Structure formats: structure tokens, C-alpha cells
Amino acid sequence: MYGEEVAEMTGRIRDEDIALVRERTSISEIISETVTLRSAGGGNLKGLCPFHDEKSPSFNVSPARNVWYCFGCGAGGDAIKFLMDAEHLSFVESVERLAGRAGLQLRYVANDHTTPRARPQQGQKQRLIAAHAAAVEFYQAQLTTAGARPAREFLAQRGFDKAAAERYACGFAPDGWDLLTRHLRQQGFSHDELVTAGLSRPARSGSLIDRFRRRLLWPIRDLAGDVVGFGARKLFDDDDSPKYLNTPETPIYKKSHVLYGIDQAKREIAKQGKVVVVEGYTDVMACHLAGVPTAVATCGTAFGGDHIGVLRRLLLDTDAVAGEIIFTFDGDAAGQKAALRAFDDDQRFVGRTFIAVSPDGMDPCELRLAKGELAVRDLVARREPLVDFALRHVIGRHDLDTVDGRVEAMRRAAPLVAKIKDREKRPEYVRKLAGDLGMEIEPVQRAVLAAAHAPDKANTASGRANTASGRANTASGRANTAPGGAPAPPQPPAESPQAAVEREALKLALQAPVLAGPMFDAVEATEYRHPLHVAVRAAVAAAGGAAAATSGAVWIESVRHACADLAAQALVGELAVEPLRIDGELDPRYVSVTMARLQWGAVTGRIRELKSRIQRMNPVSNKDEYFAAFGELLSLEQHARALREQAAGGL
């Protein structure tokens, strides 16, 4: 659990340093490297959650308080927790990463003593990233040597000068068996670290040798810009290994998740709402240099579902904000086959999918070299809907001058039309298909309907419906599991007016403790009725009270850690980002009204209980008790009237 890990780790990094990291970190900057965020009103931001699949954004970020919360899966926390969940870092690794970004020097202590000690051993992920960073420097230096001439010529022949090579940190693996390995061992990296990183591999003799040799190299970076692997292209005719080799799967390199160029393209992808998917490293370089900065490429694997998830979060690919996904493929048979596979993935995007194929069958790198940078931009600008390309390709394989050819083409093309996710477009494509085939519209219509209800299609649709239903149930019931294995809290029933005002009071304590703290703390915990609200109110007190707090992630995390159960912890994260029920700036009067309504609800509840008890009393046999209760009732009613007047502004 996060709170337990914090308690364990704060003996290693000083508490005041952790608090300073939280204060100095801009959570919106950290999360924007992974998720495209848009305004949600009230100073909050929202986007697609990186921890569960969703069509509408429920992931909320509060820059003012440096916290985040997902109303879909119940996950939440500060910037430290986000890195822990998103990049699978330990608590210490996350703090160290954020401290490095903020330029803060961390101090470490041994156990409960105050004597600073040496920096502890970095976590595995940070060590592997550090090894790759050192490898990049080594390979880049090798690119300037005499032995790297074929690598420099390769780049030059494809239109890339020295500046381009430096921009993409291109390097060269020299003609030696263990030059990189020995270099990294001298820098303190262990045998196991180099093997785990995929930079070295064991030889038959038992010693280590370099993974790459006599090859041109491209560093592959993740969304944060860290090098996690390499792509390597052979240069010599006597090299009988594959043309391209990539880093093997490692704890930091998952080829189904990484996209080459994503670190340089991510901001433009988010800004333009558009991504161009190309096939190779040189294609990415050519597109970027030609003025198409949104280009990315897969690394040694086909474009798949995990890649789609990364791009959807960057595009904010939702019903409200539908982006463009443009695939470029070679004009050969393999490229056309890849395009048809891409059409199958079309259903997983909300946005529109397109394809851009050069009339000459050239890829972007070849096109830039042969016809200039304008031709690359024109290639992307002339894109056509992917469904149009797929239909034309399928129809083109049949002889439409014969009855058999037209019927077979209809049978092959009908499932493609049936797959179109925008149902309003299907009738138009039925008419288009009928015209392209030279057939009447009725048989084509029947073929598309039959394809839509075919067993495999029905199963697929059923699976999608179940998935959508599951997501809906998850969103409404919070029945899934938050990152880290902790169960998310169940969705409470419709709130009563009293529960609503309790919730508002707790939001004030979490979001604006400097303003609301004194008035909030003055109202006793006994005024709260909802069990979770009682737990959070107790956590506020355990954390020192709102009046003594300062706004931000440090305060919110303190309250979260003071919560006795997971449901209350999750509620703290939710309340920290949920907008207050006020238009305009928060002021003391709103706090006063809220706290008055909170007390008024509790007081009127006690008045009802007291009236019920008085009605059951015998004023003769229980004279003293009766008049005592009656006097208490009068006092409570007077107090209720005062609170009602104080709360006259309403919510």
C-alpha cells in the first residue's frame, strides 16, 4: 500500500525533502508527458486515464493542489504516486526522478538517525536507464571514428547531415566483440545489469560480448525521453544477420509499447490532434525534418493495441475530441497487407483513420530524397480514409467485367463496410460500393447486413458490447482494481442533502485549508453522518487539523495516509480534485455558509430525534426528564434558527 511504502521509505529520504519535492513538482507537466490534458473547468484538467480503457475522460488533475484522481477506476495521488503507477517505479525511485527534474539535492538518513548517509543504490529501472544513457554517449562518439564511415555514408545517402544525426543521437557499434561492455563495466555497471539491459549478452566462453556490432544505431526513447533500447541496421555485406536488430524485451523495453520518435512528437501530436504512423526510423527522421513533426514508428513489431492506447491518450481520442490517425505504408504488397491490418485496428480508435501512400510507392525517406520536403508534406495532406483504400484494394483483386468477379468482390468487400464504426456512414458506403461494382444497391445492402450478422461478427460485437458494459459497470460501481492492487471504493448511492454538504465541507478542508481551516476545525466530528465522511474528518484531525495545513499535495497526502481504510483514502483523492459548488472565487462567506449548513443538518436531525423521544414520555411520571428534554429542544431550535440565518446564502 502507498501509505505503508511511504512510512517505510521516509527513513531513507528525509521527510522535509519529500515534502519539498511535492511542492516543487508541477503535476500537470509530469502527467502531460503521458496524457493529453484539457480544461475541465474550475482550474482542473482532464484526460483519458492511463490505467484503464475508457472512451470519455474521467482522469482529473488539480494543478493548484498537485494531485490527480480518476473517477473511472478510483486511482489517485500526487506526482510521486503517478510515476510509481505509470512507470512502475518504487517510491524512492519516483522521488529521485522528480528531485532530479526540480534540481533538488536529496538527503538520506540511516534508519531513524539524523546523520546523513551516502546515496543508496538506485533501483533497477534507474540503473538500466543510466546504462543506456552511457551507451548512447559511447555509440555517438564511435560515429565520428574512421571505422564508422559506412554508417555516416548511409545517413548522408538518405539526406541526413551531421546535425540530423546529432538531433536523433545516431551512433555506431564498432567492430569489436566487447568494447561497449568493457566501457560500461569501467563505469560501474555490473554483469547482470548489462545482460538485463540487453546491451550485452553471454558468449559461449562465459564472458560478456556486445549485443550490437558493426551497425548503425538509433536510440529508442520512452515518453519521458529516457533511452530504453536501440534499433540497429546492418551496414556490411558480409553480415549475414537480419537487416534490423532491436534490443530484446527487458524490464524497461517493451516493443509493443514503445514508438520511435514519440519523445519528440508527443507535444505536436497533442497540439494538432493528429499522428502519422510510418514504418521506419529514417521515415520518422525524414518526416520531422520535412515539417511533419507528428510522425512515429513501431520498433521491430507490428502496430498493435498497446501502441493504440499510447496514441489515444496523447490524442485525447474521445467522442468529443476525435483526432486523426494517418498511416503511411510502402506501395508494395507487404505495405498493402499492413494497411489492411491497420483497418482492423480502426475500430479501436474513436478518431478518423487515414492512409497516405505515395503514387510512386516511395516511403517518406525516399520521397524527401527524390522530390524534396514539400513532397513529404503533400503525401500526408493527400491522405484518404482508410476504409476507401481498403475497399479499393479488395475490389481491385477481382475482374469486374465478369458476373463471378463482381459477386466475389461484393462478398469480400461487404464485411469491410459492415465494420465501419460510424453507422451513419454505412449507407453511403453501401451506395459507393454498389457504384464501384456496377451493381444494384439491394444485393450489396443484403450482403453488408449479412456480414454484420455473421457469427464471427456477432461474437465480436457481443464481446465489444460486454466490454463496453463492463466499462460502464466499472465506472458506475468502481468495482475494478486501482493500480497497485488496491480495490477502488464502491460508488455510493444518491447523496442526501446532508451527505452533500458534508462532502463540500471536506472538499474545503482539503482544497483550501488556509481559508477554511479555522472554521472547519471548529465544527466537531460528531456533525458528520456518512461513515466515509466520518473517517475522512477523523483523518483531517489526525493529520494536525486543517487550520495548521498549507494547500497542496503534501497536505492531501498527509490526510490520505492518516485514513484508516482504503475506501477513505480513495475518497480523499476524489475530493481533492472534485470542483467546489461555487461560481467564481472562493471566499470566507462561502466557507461560513457551508459549515453552517453542515451543523444545521446535524442539529435538525437531533431535534427530530428529541421530539420523537418527548412524544414517547409521560410528563407526569417522568416530569424531570421531560422538562430537561423540552429545555434542550428549545435550545436546539434556537441554535437551528441561528444556523439557518447564517446559511441563508445557500449553496
CSV table of N, CA and C in Angstrom, one decimal, residues 380-499:
chain,number,residue,atom,x,y,z
A,380,VAL,N,1.2,13.5,-46.8
A,380,VAL,CA,0.3,13.5,-45.7
A,380,VAL,C,-1.0,14.2,-45.9
A,381,ALA,N,-0.8,15.4,-46.6
A,381,ALA,CA,-2.0,16.2,-46.9
A,381,ALA,C,-3.0,15.5,-47.8
A,382,ARG,N,-2.5,14.6,-48.7
A,382,ARG,CA,-3.4,13.9,-49.7
A,382,ARG,C,-3.9,12.6,-49.1
A,383,ARG,N,-3.9,12.5,-47.8
A,383,ARG,CA,-4.4,11.2,-47.2
A,383,ARG,C,-5.8,10.9,-47.7
A,384,GLU,N,-6.2,9.7,-47.6
A,384,GLU,CA,-7.6,9.3,-47.9
A,384,GLU,C,-8.1,8.4,-46.8
A,385,PRO,N,-9.4,8.3,-46.5
A,385,PRO,CA,-9.9,7.5,-45.5
A,385,PRO,C,-9.4,6.0,-45.7
A,386,LEU,N,-9.1,5.4,-44.6
A,386,LEU,CA,-8.5,4.1,-44.6
A,386,LEU,C,-9.5,3.1,-45.2
A,387,VAL,N,-10.8,3.3,-44.9
A,387,VAL,CA,-11.8,2.4,-45.5
A,387,VAL,C,-11.9,2.5,-47.0
A,388,ASP,N,-11.7,3.7,-47.5
A,388,ASP,CA,-11.7,3.8,-49.0
A,388,ASP,C,-10.6,3.0,-49.6
A,389,PHE,N,-9.4,3.1,-49.0
A,389,PHE,CA,-8.2,2.4,-49.5
A,389,PHE,C,-8.5,0.9,-49.4
A,390,ALA,N,-9.0,0.4,-48.3
A,390,ALA,CA,-9.2,-1.0,-48.1
A,390,ALA,C,-10.2,-1.5,-49.1
A,391,LEU,N,-11.3,-0.8,-49.4
A,391,LEU,CA,-12.3,-1.2,-50.3
A,391,LEU,C,-11.7,-1.3,-51.7
A,392,ARG,N,-11.0,-0.3,-52.1
A,392,ARG,CA,-10.4,-0.2,-53.4
A,392,ARG,C,-9.4,-1.4,-53.6
A,393,HIS,N,-8.7,-1.7,-52.6
A,393,HIS,CA,-7.7,-2.8,-52.7
A,393,HIS,C,-8.4,-4.1,-52.8
A,394,VAL,N,-9.4,-4.3,-52.1
A,394,VAL,CA,-10.2,-5.6,-52.2
A,394,VAL,C,-10.8,-5.8,-53.5
A,395,ILE,N,-11.5,-4.7,-54.0
A,395,ILE,CA,-12.2,-4.8,-55.3
A,395,ILE,C,-11.2,-5.0,-56.4
A,396,GLY,N,-10.0,-4.3,-56.3
A,396,GLY,CA,-9.1,-4.4,-57.4
A,396,GLY,C,-8.5,-5.8,-57.6
A,397,ARG,N,-8.7,-6.7,-56.7
A,397,ARG,CA,-8.2,-8.1,-56.9
A,397,ARG,C,-9.2,-9.0,-57.7
A,398,HIS,N,-10.3,-8.4,-58.2
A,398,HIS,CA,-11.3,-9.2,-58.9
A,398,HIS,C,-11.6,-8.6,-60.3
A,399,ASP,N,-12.0,-9.4,-61.2
A,399,ASP,CA,-12.3,-9.0,-62.6
A,399,ASP,C,-13.8,-8.5,-62.6
A,400,LEU,N,-14.0,-7.2,-62.6
A,400,LEU,CA,-15.4,-6.7,-62.5
A,400,LEU,C,-16.1,-6.8,-63.8
A,401,ASP,N,-15.4,-7.3,-64.9
A,401,ASP,CA,-16.1,-7.4,-66.2
A,401,ASP,C,-16.9,-8.7,-66.2
A,402,THR,N,-16.8,-9.6,-65.2
A,402,THR,CA,-17.5,-10.8,-65.1
A,402,THR,C,-18.4,-10.8,-64.0
A,403,VAL,N,-19.5,-11.6,-64.1
A,403,VAL,CA,-20.5,-11.7,-63.0
A,403,VAL,C,-19.9,-12.3,-61.8
A,404,ASP,N,-19.1,-13.4,-62.0
A,404,ASP,CA,-18.4,-14.1,-60.9
A,404,ASP,C,-17.5,-13.1,-60.1
A,405,GLY,N,-16.8,-12.3,-60.9
A,405,GLY,CA,-15.8,-11.3,-60.3
A,405,GLY,C,-16.5,-10.3,-59.5
A,406,ARG,N,-17.7,-9.7,-60.0
A,406,ARG,CA,-18.4,-8.7,-59.3
A,406,ARG,C,-19.0,-9.3,-58.0
A,407,VAL,N,-19.6,-10.5,-58.1
A,407,VAL,CA,-20.2,-11.1,-56.9
A,407,VAL,C,-19.1,-11.4,-55.8
A,408,GLU,N,-18.0,-12.0,-56.2
A,408,GLU,CA,-16.9,-12.3,-55.3
A,408,GLU,C,-16.4,-11.0,-54.6
A,409,ALA,N,-16.2,-10.0,-55.4
A,409,ALA,CA,-15.7,-8.7,-54.9
A,409,ALA,C,-16.7,-8.1,-53.9
A,410,MET,N,-18.0,-8.3,-54.2
A,410,MET,CA,-19.0,-7.8,-53.2
A,410,MET,C,-18.9,-8.6,-51.9
A,411,ARG,N,-18.8,-9.9,-52.0
A,411,ARG,CA,-18.7,-10.7,-50.8
A,411,ARG,C,-17.5,-10.4,-50.0
A,412,ARG,N,-16.3,-10.0,-50.6
A,412,ARG,CA,-15.1,-9.7,-49.9
A,412,ARG,C,-15.2,-8.3,-49.3
A,413,ALA,N,-15.9,-7.4,-50.0
A,413,ALA,CA,-15.9,-6.0,-49.5
A,413,ALA,C,-17.0,-5.8,-48.5
A,414,ALA,N,-18.1,-6.5,-48.5
A,414,ALA,CA,-19.2,-6.3,-47.6
A,414,ALA,C,-18.8,-6.3,-46.1
A,415,PRO,N,-17.9,-7.2,-45.7
A,415,PRO,CA,-17.5,-7.2,-44.3
A,415,PRO,C,-16.8,-5.9,-43.9
A,416,LEU,N,-16.0,-5.3,-44.8
A,416,LEU,CA,-15.3,-4.1,-44.5
A,416,LEU,C,-16.3,-3.0,-44.3
A,417,VAL,N,-17.4,-2.9,-45.1
A,417,VAL,CA,-18.4,-1.9,-44.9
A,417,VAL,C,-19.1,-2.1,-43.6
A,418,ALA,N,-19.4,-3.4,-43.3
A,418,ALA,CA,-20.1,-3.7,-42.0
A,418,ALA,C,-19.2,-3.3,-40.8
A,419,LYS,N,-17.9,-3.2,-40.9
A,419,LYS,CA,-17.1,-2.9,-39.8
A,419,LYS,C,-17.0,-1.4,-39.5
A,420,ILE,N,-17.4,-0.6,-40.5
A,420,ILE,CA,-17.3,0.9,-40.3
A,420,ILE,C,-18.0,1.3,-39.0
A,421,LYS,N,-17.2,1.9,-38.1
A,421,LYS,CA,-17.7,2.2,-36.7
A,421,LYS,C,-18.8,3.3,-36.7
A,422,ASP,N,-18.7,4.2,-37.7
A,422,ASP,CA,-19.7,5.3,-37.7
A,422,ASP,C,-20.9,4.7,-38.5
A,423,ARG,N,-22.0,4.3,-37.8
A,423,ARG,CA,-23.1,3.7,-38.5
A,423,ARG,C,-23.8,4.6,-39.5
A,424,GLU,N,-23.7,5.9,-39.3
A,424,GLU,CA,-24.3,6.8,-40.2
A,424,GLU,C,-23.7,6.9,-41.6
A,425,LYS,N,-22.4,6.4,-41.6
A,425,LYS,CA,-21.7,6.4,-42.9
A,425,LYS,C,-21.9,5.1,-43.7
A,426,ARG,N,-22.4,4.1,-43.0
A,426,ARG,CA,-22.5,2.8,-43.7
A,426,ARG,C,-23.4,2.9,-45.0
A,427,PRO,N,-24.6,3.5,-44.9
A,427,PRO,CA,-25.5,3.5,-46.1
A,427,PRO,C,-24.8,4.2,-47.3
A,428,GLU,N,-24.0,5.3,-47.0
A,428,GLU,CA,-23.3,5.9,-48.1
A,428,GLU,C,-22.2,5.0,-48.7
A,429,TYR,N,-21.6,4.2,-47.9
A,429,TYR,CA,-20.5,3.3,-48.4
A,429,TYR,C,-21.2,2.1,-49.1
A,430,VAL,N,-22.4,1.8,-48.7
A,430,VAL,CA,-23.1,0.7,-49.5
A,430,VAL,C,-23.4,1.2,-50.9
A,431,ARG,N,-23.9,2.5,-51.0
A,431,ARG,CA,-24.1,3.1,-52.3
A,431,ARG,C,-22.8,3.2,-53.1
A,432,LYS,N,-21.8,3.6,-52.4
A,432,LYS,CA,-20.5,3.7,-53.1
A,432,LYS,C,-20.0,2.4,-53.6
A,433,LEU,N,-20.1,1.4,-52.8
A,433,LEU,CA,-19.6,0.1,-53.2
A,433,LEU,C,-20.5,-0.5,-54.4
A,434,ALA,N,-21.8,-0.2,-54.3
A,434,ALA,CA,-22.6,-0.7,-55.4
A,434,ALA,C,-22.2,0.0,-56.7
A,435,GLY,N,-21.9,1.3,-56.6
A,435,GLY,CA,-21.5,2.0,-57.8
A,435,GLY,C,-20.1,1.5,-58.3
A,436,ASP,N,-19.2,1.3,-57.4
A,436,ASP,CA,-17.9,0.8,-57.9
A,436,ASP,C,-17.9,-0.6,-58.5
A,437,LEU,N,-18.9,-1.4,-58.0
A,437,LEU,CA,-19.0,-2.7,-58.6
A,437,LEU,C,-19.9,-2.8,-59.8
A,438,GLY,N,-20.7,-1.7,-60.0
A,438,GLY,CA,-21.6,-1.7,-61.2
A,438,GLY,C,-22.8,-2.6,-60.9
A,439,MET,N,-23.3,-2.6,-59.6
A,439,MET,CA,-24.4,-3.5,-59.3
A,439,MET,C,-25.5,-2.6,-58.7
A,440,GLU,N,-26.7,-3.2,-58.6
A,440,GLU,CA,-27.8,-2.6,-58.0
A,440,GLU,C,-27.5,-2.5,-56.4
A,441,ILE,N,-28.2,-1.6,-55.8
A,441,ILE,CA,-27.9,-1.3,-54.4
A,441,ILE,C,-28.4,-2.4,-53.5
A,442,GLU,N,-29.6,-3.1,-53.9
A,442,GLU,CA,-30.2,-4.0,-53.0
A,442,GLU,C,-29.3,-5.2,-52.7
A,443,PRO,N,-28.7,-5.9,-53.6
A,443,PRO,CA,-27.9,-7.1,-53.3
A,443,PRO,C,-26.7,-6.7,-52.4
A,444,VAL,N,-26.1,-5.5,-52.7
A,444,VAL,CA,-25.0,-5.0,-51.9
A,444,VAL,C,-25.5,-4.8,-50.4
A,445,GLN,N,-26.6,-4.2,-50.3
A,445,GLN,CA,-27.2,-3.9,-49.0
A,445,GLN,C,-27.4,-5.2,-48.2
A,446,ARG,N,-27.9,-6.2,-48.9
A,446,ARG,CA,-28.2,-7.5,-48.2
A,446,ARG,C,-26.8,-8.2,-47.8
A,447,ALA,N,-25.8,-8.0,-48.7
A,447,ALA,CA,-24.5,-8.6,-48.3
A,447,ALA,C,-23.9,-8.0,-47.1
A,448,VAL,N,-24.0,-6.7,-47.0
A,448,VAL,CA,-23.5,-5.9,-45.8
A,448,VAL,C,-24.2,-6.3,-44.6
A,449,LEU,N,-25.6,-6.4,-44.7
A,449,LEU,CA,-26.4,-6.8,-43.5
A,449,LEU,C,-26.0,-8.2,-43.0
A,450,ALA,N,-25.8,-9.1,-44.0
A,450,ALA,CA,-25.5,-10.5,-43.7
A,450,ALA,C,-24.1,-10.5,-43.0
A,451,ALA,N,-23.2,-9.7,-43.5
A,451,ALA,CA,-21.8,-9.7,-42.9
A,451,ALA,C,-21.9,-9.1,-41.5
A,452,ALA,N,-22.8,-8.2,-41.3
A,452,ALA,CA,-22.9,-7.6,-40.0
A,452,ALA,C,-23.4,-8.6,-38.9
A,453,HIS,N,-24.2,-9.6,-39.4
A,453,HIS,CA,-24.8,-10.5,-38.5
A,453,HIS,C,-24.2,-11.9,-38.6
A,454,ALA,N,-23.0,-12.0,-39.3
A,454,ALA,CA,-22.3,-13.3,-39.4
A,454,ALA,C,-21.9,-13.7,-38.0
A,455,PRO,N,-21.7,-15.0,-37.8
A,455,PRO,CA,-21.4,-15.5,-36.4
A,455,PRO,C,-20.1,-14.8,-35.8
A,456,ASP,N,-19.1,-14.7,-36.6
A,456,ASP,CA,-17.8,-14.1,-36.1
A,456,ASP,C,-18.0,-12.6,-35.8
A,457,LYS,N,-18.8,-12.0,-36.6
A,457,LYS,CA,-19.1,-10.5,-36.4
A,457,LYS,C,-20.0,-10.4,-35.2
A,458,ALA,N,-21.0,-11.3,-35.0
A,458,ALA,CA,-21.8,-11.2,-33.9
A,458,ALA,C,-21.1,-11.4,-32.6
A,459,ASN,N,-20.2,-12.4,-32.6
A,459,ASN,CA,-19.4,-12.6,-31.4
A,459,ASN,C,-18.5,-11.4,-31.1
A,460,THR,N,-17.9,-10.8,-32.2
A,460,THR,CA,-17.1,-9.7,-31.9
A,460,THR,C,-17.9,-8.5,-31.3
A,461,ALA,N,-19.1,-8.3,-31.9
A,461,ALA,CA,-20.0,-7.2,-31.4
A,461,ALA,C,-20.4,-7.5,-30.0
A,462,SER,N,-20.7,-8.8,-29.8
A,462,SER,CA,-21.1,-9.1,-28.4
A,462,SER,C,-20.0,-8.9,-27.4
A,463,GLY,N,-18.8,-9.3,-27.9
A,463,GLY,CA,-17.6,-9.0,-27.0
A,463,GLY,C,-17.4,-7.6,-26.7
A,464,ARG,N,-17.6,-6.7,-27.8
A,464,ARG,CA,-17.4,-5.3,-27.6
A,464,ARG,C,-18.5,-4.8,-26.7
A,465,ALA,N,-19.7,-5.3,-26.9
A,465,ALA,CA,-20.8,-4.8,-26.0
A,465,ALA,C,-20.6,-5.2,-24.6
A,466,ASN,N,-20.1,-6.4,-24.4
A,466,ASN,CA,-19.8,-6.8,-23.0
A,466,ASN,C,-18.7,-6.0,-22.4
A,467,THR,N,-17.7,-5.7,-23.2
A,467,THR,CA,-16.6,-4.8,-22.8
A,467,THR,C,-17.1,-3.4,-22.4
A,468,ALA,N,-17.9,-2.9,-23.3
A,468,ALA,CA,-18.5,-1.6,-23.0
A,468,ALA,C,-19.3,-1.6,-21.8
A,469,SER,N,-20.1,-2.7,-21.6
A,469,SER,CA,-21.0,-2.8,-20.5
A,469,SER,C,-20.1,-2.9,-19.2
A,470,GLY,N,-19.0,-3.7,-19.3
A,470,GLY,CA,-18.1,-3.8,-18.2
A,470,GLY,C,-17.5,-2.5,-17.8
A,471,ARG,N,-17.1,-1.7,-18.8
A,471,ARG,CA,-16.6,-0.4,-18.5
A,471,ARG,C,-17.6,0.5,-17.8
A,472,ALA,N,-18.9,0.4,-18.3
A,472,ALA,CA,-19.9,1.2,-17.7
A,472,ALA,C,-20.1,0.8,-16.3
A,473,ASN,N,-20.2,-0.6,-16.0
A,473,ASN,CA,-20.4,-1.0,-14.7
A,473,ASN,C,-19.2,-0.6,-13.8
A,474,THR,N,-18.0,-0.7,-14.4
A,474,THR,CA,-16.8,-0.4,-13.6
A,474,THR,C,-16.9,1.1,-13.2
A,475,ALA,N,-17.2,1.9,-14.2
A,475,ALA,CA,-17.3,3.4,-14.0
A,475,ALA,C,-18.3,3.7,-12.9
A,476,SER,N,-19.5,3.0,-13.0
A,476,SER,CA,-20.5,3.4,-12.0
A,476,SER,C,-20.3,2.7,-10.7
A,477,GLY,N,-19.8,1.5,-10.7
A,477,GLY,CA,-19.7,0.8,-9.4
A,477,GLY,C,-18.3,0.8,-8.8
A,478,ARG,N,-17.3,1.3,-9.6
A,478,ARG,CA,-15.9,1.3,-9.1
A,478,ARG,C,-15.5,-0.1,-8.6
A,479,ALA,N,-15.9,-1.1,-9.4
A,479,ALA,CA,-15.6,-2.5,-8.9
A,479,ALA,C,-14.3,-3.0,-9.3
A,480,ASN,N,-13.6,-2.3,-10.2
A,480,ASN,CA,-12.3,-2.7,-10.6
A,480,ASN,C,-11.2,-2.4,-9.6
A,481,THR,N,-10.0,-2.7,-9.9
A,481,THR,CA,-8.8,-2.6,-9.0
A,481,THR,C,-8.0,-1.4,-9.4
A,482,ALA,N,-7.6,-0.6,-8.5
A,482,ALA,CA,-6.7,0.6,-8.8
A,482,ALA,C,-5.3,0.1,-8.9
A,483,PRO,N,-4.4,0.9,-9.6
A,483,PRO,CA,-3.0,0.5,-9.7
A,483,PRO,C,-2.4,0.2,-8.4
A,484,GLY,N,-1.6,-0.9,-8.3
A,484,GLY,CA,-1.0,-1.3,-7.1
A,484,GLY,C,-1.8,-2.4,-6.4
A,485,GLY,N,-3.0,-2.8,-7.0
A,485,GLY,CA,-3.7,-3.9,-6.4
A,485,GLY,C,-4.8,-3.5,-5.4
A,486,ALA,N,-4.9,-2.3,-5.0
A,486,ALA,CA,-5.8,-1.9,-4.0
A,486,ALA,C,-7.2,-1.7,-4.6
A,487,PRO,N,-8.2,-2.3,-4.0
A,487,PRO,CA,-9.6,-2.2,-4.6
A,487,PRO,C,-10.1,-0.8,-4.5
A,488,ALA,N,-10.7,-0.4,-5.6
A,488,ALA,CA,-11.3,1.0,-5.6
A,488,ALA,C,-12.6,1.0,-4.8
A,489,PRO,N,-13.0,2.2,-4.3
A,489,PRO,CA,-14.2,2.3,-3.4
A,489,PRO,C,-15.4,2.1,-4.3
A,490,PRO,N,-16.5,1.5,-3.7
A,490,PRO,CA,-17.7,1.4,-4.4
A,490,PRO,C,-18.4,2.7,-4.5
A,491,GLN,N,-19.1,2.9,-5.6
A,491,GLN,CA,-19.9,4.2,-5.9
A,491,GLN,C,-21.0,4.3,-4.8
A,492,PRO,N,-21.1,5.3,-4.0
A,492,PRO,CA,-22.1,5.5,-3.0
A,492,PRO,C,-23.5,5.7,-3.7
A,493,PRO,N,-24.6,5.5,-3.0
A,493,PRO,CA,-25.9,5.8,-3.6
A,493,PRO,C,-26.1,7.3,-3.7
A,494,ALA,N,-27.2,7.7,-4.3
A,494,ALA,CA,-27.5,9.1,-4.4
A,494,ALA,C,-27.4,9.8,-3.1
A,495,GLU,N,-26.7,10.9,-3.0
A,495,GLU,CA,-26.4,11.6,-1.8
A,495,GLU,C,-27.7,12.3,-1.2
A,496,SER,N,-27.8,12.3,0.1
A,496,SER,CA,-28.8,13.1,0.7
A,496,SER,C,-28.3,14.6,0.8
A,497,PRO,N,-29.1,15.5,1.1
A,497,PRO,CA,-28.6,16.9,1.3
A,497,PRO,C,-27.6,17.0,2.3
A,498,GLN,N,-27.7,16.2,3.4
A,498,GLN,CA,-26.7,16.3,4.5
A,498,GLN,C,-25.4,15.7,4.0
A,499,ALA,N,-25.4,14.6,3.3
A,499,ALA,CA,-24.2,14.0,2.8
A,499,ALA,C,-23.5,14.9,1.8
